[in-house]
Coordinates of C-alpha atoms in Angstrom, one line a residue:
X1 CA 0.0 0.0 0.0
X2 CA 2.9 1.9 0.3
X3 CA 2.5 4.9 -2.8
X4 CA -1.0 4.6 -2.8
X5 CA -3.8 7.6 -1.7
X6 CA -6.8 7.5 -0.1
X7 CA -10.0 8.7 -2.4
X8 CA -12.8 10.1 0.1
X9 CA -16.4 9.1 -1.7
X10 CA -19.1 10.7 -0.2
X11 CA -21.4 8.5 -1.2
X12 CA -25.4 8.3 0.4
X13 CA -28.6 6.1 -0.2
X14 CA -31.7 8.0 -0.6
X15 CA -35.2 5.9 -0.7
X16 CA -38.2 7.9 -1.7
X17 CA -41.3 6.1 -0.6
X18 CA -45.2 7.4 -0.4
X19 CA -48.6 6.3 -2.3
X20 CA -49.2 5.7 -5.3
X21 CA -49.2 8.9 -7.6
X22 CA -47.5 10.5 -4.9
X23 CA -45.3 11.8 -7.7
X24 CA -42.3 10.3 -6.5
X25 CA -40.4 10.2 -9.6
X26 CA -41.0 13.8 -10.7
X27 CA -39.4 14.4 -7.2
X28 CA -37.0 12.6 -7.9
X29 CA -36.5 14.5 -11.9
X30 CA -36.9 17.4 -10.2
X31 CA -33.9 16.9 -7.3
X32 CA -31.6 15.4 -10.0
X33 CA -31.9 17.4 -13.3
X34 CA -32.6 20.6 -11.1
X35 CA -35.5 21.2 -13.8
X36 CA -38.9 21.3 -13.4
X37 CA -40.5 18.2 -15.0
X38 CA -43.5 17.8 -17.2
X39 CA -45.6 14.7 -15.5
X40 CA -46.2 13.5 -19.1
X41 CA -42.3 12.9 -19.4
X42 CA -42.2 10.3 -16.6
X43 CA -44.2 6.8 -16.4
X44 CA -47.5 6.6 -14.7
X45 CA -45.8 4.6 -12.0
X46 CA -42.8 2.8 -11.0
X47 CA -43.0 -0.9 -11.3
X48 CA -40.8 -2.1 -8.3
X49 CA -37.8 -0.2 -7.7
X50 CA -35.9 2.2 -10.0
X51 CA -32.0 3.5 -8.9
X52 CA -30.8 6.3 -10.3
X53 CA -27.1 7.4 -9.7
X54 CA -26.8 11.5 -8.7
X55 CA -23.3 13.0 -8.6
X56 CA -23.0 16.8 -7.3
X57 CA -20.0 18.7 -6.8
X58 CA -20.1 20.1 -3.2
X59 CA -18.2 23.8 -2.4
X60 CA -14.6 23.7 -1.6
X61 CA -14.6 19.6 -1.8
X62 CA -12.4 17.5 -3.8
X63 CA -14.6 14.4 -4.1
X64 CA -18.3 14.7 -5.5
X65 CA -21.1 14.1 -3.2
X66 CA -23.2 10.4 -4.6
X67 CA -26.5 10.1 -4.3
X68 CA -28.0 6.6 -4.9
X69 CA -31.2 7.2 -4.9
X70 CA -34.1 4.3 -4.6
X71 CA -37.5 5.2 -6.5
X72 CA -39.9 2.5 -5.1
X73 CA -43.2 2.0 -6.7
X74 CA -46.2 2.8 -4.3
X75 CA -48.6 0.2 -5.1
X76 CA -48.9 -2.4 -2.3
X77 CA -47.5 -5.1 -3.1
X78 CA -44.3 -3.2 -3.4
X79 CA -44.6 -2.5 0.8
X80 CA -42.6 -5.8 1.2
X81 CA -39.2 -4.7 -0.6
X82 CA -38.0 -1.6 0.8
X83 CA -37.3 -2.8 4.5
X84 CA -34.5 -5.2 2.8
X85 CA -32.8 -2.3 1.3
X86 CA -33.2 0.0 4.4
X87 CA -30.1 0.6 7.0
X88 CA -29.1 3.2 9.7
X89 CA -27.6 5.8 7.4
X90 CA -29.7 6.0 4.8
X91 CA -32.3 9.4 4.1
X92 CA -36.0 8.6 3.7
X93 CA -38.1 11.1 1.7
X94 CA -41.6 10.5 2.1
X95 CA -43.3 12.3 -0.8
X96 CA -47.3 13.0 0.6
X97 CA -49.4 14.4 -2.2
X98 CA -50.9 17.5 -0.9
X99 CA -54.1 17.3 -3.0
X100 CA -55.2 13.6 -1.6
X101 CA -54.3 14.6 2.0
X102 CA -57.4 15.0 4.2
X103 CA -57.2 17.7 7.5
X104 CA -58.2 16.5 10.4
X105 CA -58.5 13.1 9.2
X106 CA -56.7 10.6 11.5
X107 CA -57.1 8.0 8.7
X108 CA -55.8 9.9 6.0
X109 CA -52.8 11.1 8.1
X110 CA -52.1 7.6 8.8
X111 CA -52.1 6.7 5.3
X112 CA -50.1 9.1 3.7
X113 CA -47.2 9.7 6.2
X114 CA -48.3 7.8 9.9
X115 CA -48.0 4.1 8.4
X116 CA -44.7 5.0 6.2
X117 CA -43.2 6.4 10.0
X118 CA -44.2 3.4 11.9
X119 CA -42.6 0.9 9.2
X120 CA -39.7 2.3 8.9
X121 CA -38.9 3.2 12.4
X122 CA -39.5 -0.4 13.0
X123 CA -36.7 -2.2 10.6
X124 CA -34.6 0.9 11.3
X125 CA -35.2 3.0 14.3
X126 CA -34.0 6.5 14.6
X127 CA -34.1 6.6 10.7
X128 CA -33.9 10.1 8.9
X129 CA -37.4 10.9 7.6
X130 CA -37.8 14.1 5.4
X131 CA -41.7 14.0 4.4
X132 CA -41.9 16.4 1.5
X133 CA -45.1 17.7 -0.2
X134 CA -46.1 17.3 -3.6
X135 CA -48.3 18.9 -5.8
X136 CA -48.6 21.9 -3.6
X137 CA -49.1 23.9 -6.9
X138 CA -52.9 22.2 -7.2
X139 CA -54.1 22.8 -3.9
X140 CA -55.1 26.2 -2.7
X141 CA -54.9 25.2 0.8
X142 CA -51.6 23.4 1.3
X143 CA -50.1 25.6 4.6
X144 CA -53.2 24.4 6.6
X145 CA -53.0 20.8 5.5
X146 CA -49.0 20.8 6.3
X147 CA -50.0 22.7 10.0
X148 CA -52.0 19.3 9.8
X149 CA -49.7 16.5 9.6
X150 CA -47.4 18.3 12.0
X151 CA -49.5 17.9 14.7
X152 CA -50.1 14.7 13.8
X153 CA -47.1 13.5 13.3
X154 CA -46.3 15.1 17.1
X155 CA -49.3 13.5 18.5
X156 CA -47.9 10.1 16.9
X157 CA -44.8 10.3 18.1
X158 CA -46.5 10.9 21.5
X159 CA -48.6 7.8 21.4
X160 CA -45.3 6.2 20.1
X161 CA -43.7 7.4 23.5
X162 CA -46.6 6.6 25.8
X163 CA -46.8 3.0 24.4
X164 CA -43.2 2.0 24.5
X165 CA -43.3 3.2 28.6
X166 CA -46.5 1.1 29.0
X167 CA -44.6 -1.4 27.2
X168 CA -42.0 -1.1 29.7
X169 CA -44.0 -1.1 32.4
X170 CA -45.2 -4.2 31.6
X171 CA -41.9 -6.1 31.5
X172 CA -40.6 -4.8 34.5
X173 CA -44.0 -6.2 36.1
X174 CA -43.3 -9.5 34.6
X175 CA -39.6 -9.4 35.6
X176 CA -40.6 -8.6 39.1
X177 CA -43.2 -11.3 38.8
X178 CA -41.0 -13.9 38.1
X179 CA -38.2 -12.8 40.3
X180 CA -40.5 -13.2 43.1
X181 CA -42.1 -16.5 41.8
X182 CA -38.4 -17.9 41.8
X183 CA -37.1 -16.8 45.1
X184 CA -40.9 -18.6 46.6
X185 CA -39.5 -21.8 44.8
X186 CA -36.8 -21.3 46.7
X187 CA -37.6 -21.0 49.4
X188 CA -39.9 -24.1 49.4

């Protein structure tokens, strides 16, 4: 090794997940070309998973910043596949279509952005989640619906909290349960 130099990659995985007709992919056009993209250009929708490759010269860096980024189709049956290519590191955008988003609606929050949290904090907890709204420029009121999911996404994470200490709870109660059931035995 003697000669050789080191080459820092910066190198990142992105996955974009959300509904169907989310408009993941224009998203994705958008982020990559740095164009605004005409929704007749891309597919109706992404069968599986698509990877593009994004390279971006960062300020005052030698090596380019890499973006693999994972375009997963929104359809159901497509829920399965993601978890295997999640890990720790990676950025999660959740694309929520603004138009299809219901206020005040706990089953409409839970579809668009509450069920897409819950899965993927539970392959990889404490993953980096970036929800981003789409097709803001077809819905009139867009700041009221995103005042919206932020409350729910708070009182989520609250019930998220609340559970995991009644969860807790519970064990310890079982743990002291059996603790004392053993030392009777014991005892005996």
């Amino acid at each position: 090794l003697e000669g050789s130099t080191s080459i820092c990659q910066r190198r990142k995985k992105v996955i974009v997940l959300g509904l169907t007709g989310a408009g993941k992919t224009s998203l994705i056009d958008a982020l990559t070309y740095q164009t605004g993209t005409d929704p007749s250009s891309s597919p109706s929708h992404t069968v599986g998973v698509d990877c593009k490759v994004w390279q971006s010269l960062i300020h005052g860096r030698d090596a380019p910043l890499e973006l693999h980024i994972l375009d997963f189709g929104g359809h159901d049956v497509y829920y399965r596949m993601y978890p295997f290519f999640l890990s720790d590191d990676d950025v999660v955008i959740l694309a929520v279509n603004s138009r299809d988003y219901g206020i005040g609606c706990k089953d409409s929050f839970m579809r668009h952005i509450g069920q897409w949290i819950e899965r993927v904090q539970s392959h990889t907890p404490g993953a980096l989640m970036l929800p981003v709204i789409t097709h803001t420029d077809c819905c009139p009121n867009v700041e009221e619906k995103v005042r919206d999911m932020k409350q729910q996404m708070s009182k989520q994470d609250e019930d998220s909290i609340k559970l995991f200490e009644h969860k807790i709870a519970q064990a310890d109660f079982s743990l002291r349960e059996l603790s004392e059931s053993e030392s009777d035995r014991r005892c005996e």
